[in-house]
CSV table of N, CA and C and ligand atoms in Angstrom, one decimal:
chain,number,residue,atom,x,y,z
A,30,MET,N,0.8,-1.2,0.0
A,30,MET,CA,0.0,0.0,0.0
A,30,MET,C,0.9,1.2,0.0
A,31,GLY,N,0.7,2.0,-1.0
A,31,GLY,CA,1.5,3.3,-1.1
A,31,GLY,C,0.8,4.5,-0.5
A,32,ILE,N,1.5,5.4,0.1
A,32,ILE,CA,0.9,6.6,0.6
A,32,ILE,C,0.9,7.6,-0.5
A,33,VAL,N,-0.2,8.2,-0.7
A,33,VAL,CA,-0.3,9.2,-1.8
A,33,VAL,C,-0.1,10.5,-1.2
A,34,ARG,N,1.0,11.1,-1.6
A,34,ARG,CA,1.3,12.5,-1.2
A,34,ARG,C,0.8,13.5,-2.2
A,35,THR,N,0.0,14.4,-1.8
A,35,THR,CA,-0.4,15.4,-2.8
A,35,THR,C,0.4,16.6,-2.5
A,36,VAL,N,1.0,17.1,-3.6
A,36,VAL,CA,1.7,18.4,-3.4
A,36,VAL,C,0.8,19.6,-3.4
A,37,ASN,N,0.9,20.3,-2.3
A,37,ASN,CA,0.0,21.5,-2.2
A,37,ASN,C,0.7,22.7,-2.8
A,38,TRP,N,0.4,22.8,-4.1
A,38,TRP,CA,1.1,23.9,-4.9
A,38,TRP,C,0.7,25.3,-4.4
A,39,ARG,N,-0.5,25.4,-3.9
A,39,ARG,CA,-0.9,26.7,-3.5
A,39,ARG,C,-0.1,27.2,-2.3
A,40,LYS,N,0.1,26.2,-1.4
A,40,LYS,CA,0.9,26.6,-0.2
A,40,LYS,C,2.4,26.9,-0.5
A,41,ILE,N,2.9,26.1,-1.5
A,41,ILE,CA,4.3,26.4,-1.9
A,41,ILE,C,4.4,27.7,-2.6
A,42,ARG,N,3.4,28.0,-3.4
A,42,ARG,CA,3.4,29.3,-4.1
A,42,ARG,C,3.4,30.5,-3.1
A,43,ILE,N,2.6,30.4,-2.0
A,43,ILE,CA,2.5,31.4,-1.0
A,43,ILE,C,3.8,31.6,-0.3
A,44,VAL,N,4.5,30.4,0.0
A,44,VAL,CA,5.8,30.5,0.7
A,44,VAL,C,6.8,31.1,-0.1
A,45,VAL,N,6.9,30.7,-1.4
A,45,VAL,CA,7.9,31.3,-2.3
A,45,VAL,C,7.7,32.8,-2.5
A,46,LEU,N,6.4,33.2,-2.7
A,46,LEU,CA,6.1,34.6,-2.9
A,46,LEU,C,6.5,35.4,-1.7
A,47,THR,N,6.1,34.9,-0.5
A,47,THR,CA,6.5,35.6,0.7
A,47,THR,C,7.9,35.8,0.9
A,48,THR,N,8.7,34.7,0.6
A,48,THR,CA,10.2,34.8,0.7
A,48,THR,C,10.7,35.8,-0.2
A,49,LEU,N,10.2,35.8,-1.4
A,49,LEU,CA,10.7,36.8,-2.4
A,49,LEU,C,10.5,38.2,-2.0
A,50,VAL,N,9.3,38.5,-1.5
A,50,VAL,CA,8.9,39.8,-1.0
A,50,VAL,C,9.8,40.2,0.2
A,51,LEU,N,10.0,39.3,1.1
A,51,LEU,CA,10.9,39.6,2.3
A,51,LEU,C,12.3,39.9,1.8
A,52,CYS,N,12.8,39.2,0.8
A,52,CYS,CA,14.1,39.4,0.3
A,52,CYS,C,14.2,40.8,-0.4
A,53,LEU,N,13.1,41.2,-1.0
A,53,LEU,CA,13.1,42.5,-1.7
A,53,LEU,C,13.4,43.7,-0.7
A,54,ILE,N,13.0,43.6,0.5
A,54,ILE,CA,13.2,44.7,1.5
A,54,ILE,C,14.7,45.0,1.7
A,55,PRO,N,15.5,44.0,2.1
A,55,PRO,CA,16.9,44.3,2.3
A,55,PRO,C,17.6,44.6,0.9
A,56,ALA,N,17.1,44.0,-0.1
A,56,ALA,CA,17.7,44.2,-1.4
A,56,ALA,C,17.6,45.7,-1.9
A,57,THR,N,16.5,46.3,-1.5
A,57,THR,CA,16.4,47.8,-1.9
A,57,THR,C,17.0,48.7,-0.9
A,58,ARG,N,17.4,48.1,0.2
A,58,ARG,CA,17.9,48.9,1.3
A,58,ARG,C,19.4,48.6,1.6
A,59,PHE,N,20.1,47.9,0.7
A,59,PHE,CA,21.4,47.4,0.9
A,59,PHE,C,22.4,48.5,1.4
A,60,TYR,N,22.2,49.7,0.9
A,60,TYR,CA,23.1,50.8,1.3
A,60,TYR,C,23.0,51.2,2.8
A,61,GLN,N,21.9,50.7,3.4
A,61,GLN,CA,21.7,51.0,4.8
A,61,GLN,C,22.2,49.9,5.8
A,62,ILE,N,22.6,48.8,5.2
A,62,ILE,CA,23.0,47.7,6.0
A,62,ILE,C,24.3,47.8,6.7
A,63,ASP,N,25.2,48.6,6.1
A,63,ASP,CA,26.6,48.7,6.6
A,63,ASP,C,26.6,49.3,8.0
A,64,GLU,N,25.7,50.2,8.3
A,64,GLU,CA,25.7,50.9,9.6
A,64,GLU,C,25.4,49.9,10.8
A,65,PRO,N,24.3,49.2,10.7
A,65,PRO,CA,24.0,48.2,11.8
A,65,PRO,C,25.1,47.2,11.9
A,66,LEU,N,25.6,46.8,10.7
A,66,LEU,CA,26.7,45.8,10.7
A,66,LEU,C,28.0,46.3,11.4
A,67,MET,N,28.3,47.6,11.1
A,67,MET,CA,29.5,48.2,11.8
A,67,MET,C,29.2,48.3,13.3
A,68,ARG,N,28.0,48.7,13.7
A,68,ARG,CA,27.7,48.8,15.1
A,68,ARG,C,27.9,47.4,15.8
A,69,ALA,N,27.5,46.3,15.0
A,69,ALA,CA,27.6,45.0,15.6
A,69,ALA,C,29.0,44.5,15.7
A,70,LEU,N,29.8,44.8,14.6
A,70,LEU,CA,31.1,44.1,14.5
A,70,LEU,C,32.2,44.9,15.0
A,71,HIS,N,32.2,46.3,14.8
A,71,HIS,CA,33.3,47.0,15.2
A,71,HIS,C,33.4,47.2,16.7
A,72,GLY,N,34.6,47.1,17.2
A,72,GLY,CA,34.8,47.4,18.6
A,72,GLY,C,36.2,48.0,18.8
A,73,PRO,N,36.6,48.3,20.0
A,73,PRO,CA,35.7,48.4,21.1
A,73,PRO,C,34.9,49.6,21.1
A,74,ARG,N,33.8,49.6,21.9
A,74,ARG,CA,33.0,50.8,22.0
A,74,ARG,C,33.7,51.9,22.7
A,75,ILE,N,33.3,53.1,22.4
A,75,ILE,CA,34.0,54.2,23.0
A,75,ILE,C,33.0,55.3,23.2
A,76,ASP,N,33.1,56.0,24.3
A,76,ASP,CA,32.1,57.0,24.6
A,76,ASP,C,32.3,58.3,23.9
A,77,PRO,N,31.4,58.7,22.9
A,77,PRO,CA,31.7,59.9,22.1
A,77,PRO,C,31.8,61.2,23.0
A,78,ALA,N,31.2,61.2,24.1
A,78,ALA,CA,31.1,62.4,24.9
A,78,ALA,C,32.4,62.7,25.6
A,79,SER,N,33.3,61.7,25.8
A,79,SER,CA,34.5,62.0,26.6
A,79,SER,C,35.8,61.9,25.7
A,80,LEU,N,35.6,61.9,24.4
A,80,LEU,CA,36.7,61.7,23.5
A,80,LEU,C,37.9,62.7,23.8
A,81,HIS,N,37.6,64.0,23.9
A,81,HIS,CA,38.7,64.9,24.0
A,81,HIS,C,39.2,65.0,25.4
A,82,LEU,N,38.5,64.3,26.4
A,82,LEU,CA,38.9,64.4,27.8
A,82,LEU,C,39.8,63.4,28.3
A,83,SER,N,39.6,62.1,27.8
A,83,SER,CA,40.3,61.0,28.4
A,83,SER,C,40.4,59.9,27.3
A,84,GLY,N,41.3,59.0,27.6
A,84,GLY,CA,41.5,57.8,26.7
A,84,GLY,C,42.3,58.0,25.5
A,85,GLU,N,42.2,57.1,24.5
A,85,GLU,CA,43.0,57.1,23.3
A,85,GLU,C,42.9,58.4,22.5
A,86,PHE,N,41.7,59.0,22.5
A,86,PHE,CA,41.5,60.1,21.6
A,86,PHE,C,41.6,61.5,22.3
A,87,VAL,N,42.3,61.5,23.4
A,87,VAL,CA,42.5,62.7,24.1
A,87,VAL,C,43.4,63.7,23.2
A,88,GLU,N,43.3,65.0,23.4
A,88,GLU,CA,43.8,66.0,22.5
A,88,GLU,C,45.2,65.7,22.0
A,89,ASN,N,46.2,65.5,23.0
A,89,ASN,CA,47.6,65.4,22.6
A,89,ASN,C,48.0,64.0,22.1
A,90,ASN,N,47.0,63.1,22.0
A,90,ASN,CA,47.3,61.8,21.4
A,90,ASN,C,46.8,61.7,20.0
A,91,LEU,N,46.2,62.8,19.5
A,91,LEU,CA,45.6,62.9,18.1
A,91,LEU,C,46.8,63.1,17.1
A,92,GLY,N,46.5,62.8,15.9
A,92,GLY,CA,47.5,63.0,14.9
A,92,GLY,C,48.4,61.8,14.7
A,93,THR,N,49.7,62.1,14.2
A,93,THR,CA,50.5,61.0,13.8
A,93,THR,C,51.6,60.6,14.9
A,94,GLU,N,51.6,59.3,15.1
A,94,GLU,CA,52.5,58.8,16.1
A,94,GLU,C,53.4,57.8,15.4
A,95,GLN,N,54.7,57.9,15.6
A,95,GLN,CA,55.7,56.9,15.0
A,95,GLN,C,55.7,55.6,15.7
A,96,ASP,N,55.5,54.5,15.0
A,96,ASP,CA,55.6,53.2,15.6
A,96,ASP,C,57.0,52.6,15.5
A,97,SER,N,57.3,51.6,16.3
A,97,SER,CA,58.7,51.2,16.4
A,97,SER,C,59.1,50.4,15.1
A,98,ASP,N,58.2,50.0,14.3
A,98,ASP,CA,58.5,49.2,13.1
A,98,ASP,C,58.6,50.1,11.9
A,99,GLY,N,58.6,51.4,12.1
A,99,GLY,CA,58.7,52.3,10.9
A,99,GLY,C,57.4,52.8,10.4
A,100,SER,N,56.3,52.1,10.7
A,100,SER,CA,55.0,52.6,10.3
A,100,SER,C,54.5,53.7,11.2
A,101,VAL,N,53.4,54.3,10.9
A,101,VAL,CA,52.8,55.3,11.8
A,101,VAL,C,51.4,55.0,12.1
A,102,THR,N,50.9,55.5,13.2
A,102,THR,CA,49.5,55.4,13.6
A,102,THR,C,49.0,56.8,13.6
A,103,VAL,N,47.8,57.0,13.0
A,103,VAL,CA,47.2,58.3,12.9
A,103,VAL,C,45.8,58.2,13.6
A,104,ARG,N,45.6,59.1,14.6
A,104,ARG,CA,44.3,59.1,15.3
A,104,ARG,C,43.6,60.4,15.0
A,105,VAL,N,42.3,60.2,14.6
A,105,VAL,CA,41.5,61.3,14.1
A,105,VAL,C,40.1,61.3,14.8
A,106,ILE,N,39.6,62.4,15.1
A,106,ILE,CA,38.2,62.6,15.5
A,106,ILE,C,37.5,63.3,14.4
A,107,ALA,N,36.4,62.7,14.0
A,107,ALA,CA,35.5,63.3,13.1
A,107,ALA,C,34.3,63.9,13.9
A,108,GLN,N,34.0,65.2,13.6
A,108,GLN,CA,32.9,65.8,14.4
A,108,GLN,C,32.3,66.9,13.5
A,109,GLN,N,31.1,67.3,13.8
A,109,GLN,CA,30.4,68.3,13.1
A,109,GLN,C,31.2,69.6,13.2
A,110,PHE,N,31.8,70.3,12.3
A,110,PHE,CA,31.9,69.8,10.9
A,110,PHE,C,33.4,69.9,10.5
A,111,LEU,N,34.2,69.1,11.3
A,111,LEU,CA,35.6,69.2,10.9
A,111,LEU,C,36.3,67.8,11.4
A,112,PHE,N,37.4,67.7,10.8
A,112,PHE,CA,38.3,66.5,11.3
A,112,PHE,C,39.4,67.1,12.2
A,113,VAL,N,39.6,66.4,13.3
A,113,VAL,CA,40.7,66.8,14.2
A,113,VAL,C,41.7,65.7,14.3
A,114,PRO,N,43.0,66.0,13.9
A,114,PRO,CA,43.5,67.3,13.5
A,114,PRO,C,43.1,67.7,12.1
A,115,HIS,N,43.2,68.9,11.8
A,115,HIS,CA,42.8,69.4,10.5
A,115,HIS,C,43.8,69.1,9.4
A,116,CYS,N,45.1,69.1,9.7
A,116,CYS,CA,46.1,68.7,8.7
A,116,CYS,C,46.9,67.6,9.4
A,117,ILE,N,47.1,66.5,8.6
A,117,ILE,CA,47.8,65.3,9.2
A,117,ILE,C,49.1,65.1,8.4
A,118,LEU,N,50.2,65.0,9.1
A,118,LEU,CA,51.5,64.8,8.5
A,118,LEU,C,51.9,63.4,8.6
A,119,VAL,N,52.2,62.8,7.5
A,119,VAL,CA,52.7,61.4,7.5
A,119,VAL,C,53.9,61.2,6.5
A,120,PRO,N,54.7,60.2,6.7
A,120,PRO,CA,55.8,59.9,5.8
A,120,PRO,C,55.3,59.1,4.6
A,121,ALA,N,56.0,59.3,3.5
A,121,ALA,CA,55.6,58.5,2.3
A,121,ALA,C,56.2,57.1,2.4
A,122,GLY,N,55.5,56.2,1.8
A,122,GLY,CA,56.0,54.8,1.6
A,122,GLY,C,56.0,53.9,2.8
A,123,VAL,N,55.3,54.3,3.9
A,123,VAL,CA,55.1,53.4,5.0
A,123,VAL,C,53.7,53.2,5.3
A,124,PRO,N,53.4,52.1,5.9
A,124,PRO,CA,51.9,51.8,6.3
A,124,PRO,C,51.5,52.9,7.3
A,125,VAL,N,50.3,53.4,7.0
A,125,VAL,CA,49.7,54.4,7.9
A,125,VAL,C,48.4,53.7,8.5
A,126,HIS,N,48.5,53.4,9.8
A,126,HIS,CA,47.4,52.8,10.5
A,126,HIS,C,46.5,53.9,11.0
A,127,LEU,N,45.3,54.0,10.3
A,127,LEU,CA,44.3,55.1,10.7
A,127,LEU,C,43.4,54.5,11.7
A,128,ARG,N,43.2,55.3,12.8
A,128,ARG,CA,42.2,55.0,13.8
A,128,ARG,C,41.3,56.2,14.0
A,129,ILE,N,40.1,56.1,13.6
A,129,ILE,CA,39.2,57.3,13.6
A,129,ILE,C,37.9,57.0,14.3
A,130,THR,N,37.4,57.9,15.1
A,130,THR,CA,36.1,57.8,15.8
A,130,THR,C,35.3,59.1,15.6
A,131,SER,N,34.1,59.0,15.9
A,131,SER,CA,33.2,60.2,15.7
A,131,SER,C,32.7,60.7,17.0
A,132,ALA,N,32.6,62.0,17.1
A,132,ALA,CA,32.1,62.7,18.3
A,132,ALA,C,30.6,62.8,18.3
A,133,ASP,N,29.9,62.7,17.2
A,133,ASP,CA,28.5,63.0,17.1
A,133,ASP,C,27.8,62.1,16.1
A,134,ASN,N,27.9,62.4,14.8
A,134,ASN,CA,27.1,61.8,13.7
A,134,ASN,C,28.0,60.8,13.0
A,135,THR,N,27.3,60.1,12.0
A,135,THR,CA,28.1,59.3,11.1
A,135,THR,C,28.8,60.2,10.1
A,136,HIS,N,30.1,60.0,9.9
A,136,HIS,CA,30.9,60.7,9.0
A,136,HIS,C,31.7,59.7,8.1
A,137,SER,N,32.4,60.2,7.1
A,137,SER,CA,33.2,59.3,6.3
A,137,SER,C,34.4,60.1,5.9
A,138,LEU,N,35.6,59.6,6.1
A,138,LEU,CA,36.8,60.3,5.7
A,138,LEU,C,37.3,59.8,4.3
A,139,PHE,N,37.2,60.7,3.3
A,139,PHE,CA,37.5,60.3,1.9
A,139,PHE,C,38.8,61.0,1.6
A,140,VAL,N,39.8,60.3,1.0
A,140,VAL,CA,41.0,60.8,0.6
A,140,VAL,C,41.1,60.8,-0.9
A,141,GLU,N,41.2,62.0,-1.4
A,141,GLU,CA,41.3,62.2,-2.8
A,141,GLU,C,42.6,61.7,-3.4
A,142,GLY,N,42.5,61.0,-4.5
A,142,GLY,CA,43.7,60.5,-5.1
A,142,GLY,C,43.8,59.0,-5.0
A,143,PRO,N,44.2,58.5,-3.8
A,143,PRO,CA,44.1,57.0,-3.6
A,143,PRO,C,42.6,56.6,-3.4
A,144,ASP,N,41.8,57.6,-3.2
A,144,ASP,CA,40.3,57.3,-3.0
A,144,ASP,C,40.1,56.4,-1.8
A,145,TYR,N,40.7,56.6,-0.7
A,145,TYR,CA,40.4,55.8,0.5
A,145,TYR,C,39.1,56.4,1.0
A,146,ASN,N,38.2,55.6,1.5
A,146,ASN,CA,37.0,56.1,2.2
A,146,ASN,C,36.7,55.3,3.4
A,147,VAL,N,36.8,55.9,4.5
A,147,VAL,CA,36.6,55.2,5.8
A,147,VAL,C,35.4,55.8,6.6
A,148,LYS,N,34.4,55.0,6.7
A,148,LYS,CA,33.2,55.4,7.4
A,148,LYS,C,33.4,55.3,8.9
A,149,VAL,N,32.8,56.2,9.6
A,149,VAL,CA,32.9,56.2,11.1
A,149,VAL,C,31.6,56.6,11.8
A,150,LEU,N,31.3,55.8,12.8
A,150,LEU,CA,30.1,56.0,13.6
A,150,LEU,C,30.5,56.4,15.0
A,151,PRO,N,29.6,57.2,15.7
A,151,PRO,CA,29.9,57.5,17.1
A,151,PRO,C,29.8,56.2,17.9
A,152,GLY,N,30.8,56.1,18.8
A,152,GLY,CA,30.8,54.9,19.7
A,152,GLY,C,31.7,53.8,19.1
A,153,ASN,N,32.2,54.0,17.9
A,153,ASN,CA,33.0,53.0,17.2
A,153,ASN,C,34.4,53.6,16.9
A,154,ILE,N,35.4,52.7,16.8
A,154,ILE,CA,36.7,53.1,16.2
A,154,ILE,C,36.8,52.4,14.9
A,155,SER,N,36.9,53.1,13.8
A,155,SER,CA,37.1,52.5,12.5
A,155,SER,C,38.6,52.5,12.2
A,156,GLN,N,39.1,51.4,11.7
A,156,GLN,CA,40.5,51.2,11.4
A,156,GLN,C,40.7,51.0,10.0
A,157,ALA,N,41.8,51.5,9.4
A,157,ALA,CA,42.1,51.2,8.1
A,157,ALA,C,43.6,51.4,7.9
A,158,GLN,N,44.2,50.6,6.9
A,158,GLN,CA,45.6,50.8,6.7
A,158,GLN,C,45.7,51.5,5.3
A,159,LEU,N,46.4,52.7,5.4
A,159,LEU,CA,46.6,53.5,4.2
A,159,LEU,C,48.1,53.5,3.9
A,160,GLU,N,48.4,53.9,2.7
A,160,GLU,CA,49.8,54.1,2.3
A,160,GLU,C,49.9,55.1,1.2
A,161,PHE,N,50.8,56.0,1.3
A,161,PHE,CA,51.0,57.0,0.3
A,161,PHE,C,52.4,56.9,-0.3
A,162,PRO,N,52.5,56.3,-1.5
A,162,PRO,CA,53.9,56.1,-2.1
A,162,PRO,C,54.6,57.4,-2.4
A,163,ASN,N,53.8,58.5,-2.7
A,163,ASN,CA,54.5,59.7,-3.1
A,163,ASN,C,54.2,60.9,-2.2
A,164,PRO,N,55.2,61.8,-2.0
A,164,PRO,CA,54.9,63.0,-1.2
A,164,PRO,C,53.9,63.9,-1.9
A,165,GLY,N,53.3,64.7,-1.1
A,165,GLY,CA,52.3,65.6,-1.7
A,165,GLY,C,51.2,66.0,-0.7
A,166,ILE,N,50.3,66.9,-1.2
A,166,ILE,CA,49.1,67.2,-0.3
A,166,ILE,C,47.9,66.4,-0.9
A,167,TYR,N,47.3,65.7,0.0
A,167,TYR,CA,46.1,65.0,-0.4
A,167,TYR,C,44.9,65.6,0.3
A,168,LYS,N,43.9,66.0,-0.5
A,168,LYS,CA,42.7,66.6,0.0
A,168,LYS,C,41.8,65.5,0.6
A,169,THR,N,41.2,65.9,1.7
A,169,THR,CA,40.3,64.9,2.3
A,169,THR,C,38.9,65.6,2.5
A,170,ALA,N,37.9,64.9,2.5
A,170,ALA,CA,36.5,65.4,2.6
A,170,ALA,C,35.6,64.4,3.3
A,171,CYS,N,34.6,64.9,3.9
A,171,CYS,CA,33.6,64.0,4.4
A,171,CYS,C,32.6,63.5,3.3
A,172,ARG,N,32.4,62.2,3.2
A,172,ARG,CA,31.6,61.7,2.2
A,172,ARG,C,30.2,61.2,2.7
A,173,GLU,N,29.9,61.5,3.9
A,173,GLU,CA,28.7,61.0,4.5
A,173,GLU,C,27.9,62.2,5.0
A,174,PHE,N,26.7,62.4,4.4
A,174,PHE,CA,26.0,63.6,4.8
A,174,PHE,C,25.8,63.6,6.3
A,175,CYS,N,26.2,64.7,7.0
A,175,CYS,CA,26.3,64.7,8.4
A,175,CYS,C,25.6,66.0,9.0
A,176,GLY,N,25.0,66.8,8.2
A,176,GLY,CA,24.4,68.0,8.7
A,176,GLY,C,24.7,69.2,7.8
A,177,ALA,N,24.3,70.4,8.3
A,177,ALA,CA,24.4,71.6,7.6
A,177,ALA,C,25.8,71.9,7.0
A,178,GLY,N,26.8,71.6,7.8
A,178,GLY,CA,28.2,71.9,7.4
A,178,GLY,C,28.9,70.8,6.7
A,179,HIS,N,28.2,69.8,6.3
A,179,HIS,CA,28.8,68.6,5.7
A,179,HIS,C,29.8,69.0,4.6
A,180,TYR,N,29.3,69.9,3.7
A,180,TYR,CA,30.1,70.2,2.5
A,180,TYR,C,31.4,71.0,2.8
A,181,ALA,N,31.4,71.5,4.0
A,181,ALA,CA,32.6,72.3,4.4
A,181,ALA,C,33.6,71.5,5.2
A,182,MET,N,33.2,70.2,5.4
A,182,MET,CA,34.0,69.3,6.3
A,182,MET,C,35.1,68.8,5.5
A,183,ARG,N,36.2,69.6,5.4
A,183,ARG,CA,37.4,69.2,4.6
A,183,ARG,C,38.6,69.4,5.4
A,184,SER,N,39.7,68.6,5.0
A,184,SER,CA,41.0,68.8,5.6
A,184,SER,C,42.0,68.3,4.7
A,185,GLU,N,43.2,68.0,5.1
A,185,GLU,CA,44.2,67.5,4.2
A,185,GLU,C,45.3,66.6,4.9
A,186,ILE,N,45.9,65.8,4.1
A,186,ILE,CA,47.0,65.0,4.6
A,186,ILE,C,48.2,65.4,3.8
A,187,LYS,N,49.2,65.7,4.6
A,187,LYS,CA,50.5,66.2,4.0
A,187,LYS,C,51.5,65.0,4.1
A,188,VAL,N,51.9,64.5,2.9
A,188,VAL,CA,52.8,63.4,2.9
A,188,VAL,C,54.2,63.9,2.5
A,189,VAL,N,55.2,63.6,3.4
A,189,VAL,CA,56.6,64.1,3.2
A,189,VAL,C,57.5,62.9,3.0
A,190,PRO,N,58.6,63.1,2.3
A,190,PRO,CA,59.6,62.0,2.0
A,190,PRO,C,59.9,61.4,3.4
A,191,ARG,N,60.1,60.0,3.3
A,191,ARG,CA,60.2,59.3,4.5
A,191,ARG,C,61.4,59.8,5.4
A,192,ASP,N,62.5,60.1,4.7
A,192,ASP,CA,63.7,60.6,5.5
A,192,ASP,C,63.6,62.0,6.0
A,193,GLN,N,62.5,62.7,5.6
A,193,GLN,CA,62.3,64.1,6.1
A,193,GLN,C,61.2,64.1,7.1
A,194,PHE,N,60.6,63.0,7.4
A,194,PHE,CA,59.5,63.0,8.4
A,194,PHE,C,60.1,63.2,9.8
A,195,PRO,N,59.8,64.3,10.4
A,195,PRO,CA,60.4,64.6,11.7
A,195,PRO,C,59.7,63.7,12.8
A,196,ALA,N,60.6,63.4,13.8
A,196,ALA,CA,60.0,62.7,15.0
A,196,ALA,C,59.1,63.7,15.7
A,197,LEU,N,57.8,63.5,15.7
A,197,LEU,CA,56.8,64.4,16.2
A,197,LEU,C,56.7,64.3,17.7
A,198,ARG,N,56.8,65.4,18.5
A,198,ARG,CA,56.5,65.4,19.9
A,198,ARG,C,55.0,65.4,20.0
A,199,ALA,N,54.5,65.0,21.2
A,199,ALA,CA,53.1,64.8,21.4
A,199,ALA,C,52.3,66.1,21.1
A,200,ASP,N,52.9,67.3,21.4
A,200,ASP,CA,52.3,68.5,21.2
A,200,ASP,C,52.3,69.0,19.7
A,201,GLU,N,53.1,68.3,18.9
A,201,GLU,CA,53.2,68.6,17.5
A,201,GLU,C,52.4,67.7,16.6
A,202,ARG,N,51.9,66.6,17.1
A,202,ARG,CA,51.2,65.6,16.3
A,202,ARG,C,49.9,66.1,15.6
A,203,GLY,N,49.3,67.1,16.2
A,203,GLY,CA,48.0,67.6,15.7
A,203,GLY,C,48.1,68.6,14.6
A,204,THR,N,49.3,68.9,14.1
A,204,THR,CA,49.4,69.9,13.1
A,204,THR,C,50.4,69.5,12.0
A,205,CYS,N,50.5,70.3,10.9
A,205,CYS,CA,51.5,70.1,9.9
A,205,CYS,C,52.6,71.0,10.1
A,206,ALA,N,52.6,71.8,11.2
A,206,ALA,CA,53.6,72.8,11.4
A,206,ALA,C,55.0,72.3,11.6
A,207,ALA,N,55.1,71.1,12.0
A,207,ALA,CA,56.5,70.6,12.2
A,207,ALA,C,57.3,70.5,10.9
A,208,GLN,N,56.6,70.4,9.8
A,208,GLN,CA,57.3,70.3,8.5
A,208,GLN,C,57.6,71.7,7.9
B,7,CUA,CU1,30.9,64.8,8.3
B,7,CUA,CU2,29.6,64.9,6.3
């Protein structure tokens, strides 16, 4: 005796259609998925309100720091409507470890030329490894709409020959004045 299984096409059709419609929602919103993902994956959390006061992003720790292996680490705060420090001095031809956080809104640090784009959310530290083979001035701009002053949120990275990169004291890291 065989069991007769009847395929319920109507039910299958409903399930398939529902699945398709549910898939359409994230598919049309794909550009908004990165922020919740960044919130979930990026760490460690950092308090946007105390950035300038204590911890890694305190004022005299911003800017470029020489690492023992010849690379440099650059710490930046993005805030309405500027990047701190405004001008970043780095040596050419070495890895530049960027660590950036936001004091308020979502911003994005875009570097013209190599076209690096690093998005940053308040409460998160975004990290990226950059490298500038050639000396020069690289314009940077915010590429994430962050409010009324968004289009004025610009700064620059000054890349100097490796052998001319000065050892920056803590109080010089935040400017390009040392060069
Ligand atoms: Cu910051 Cu747009």
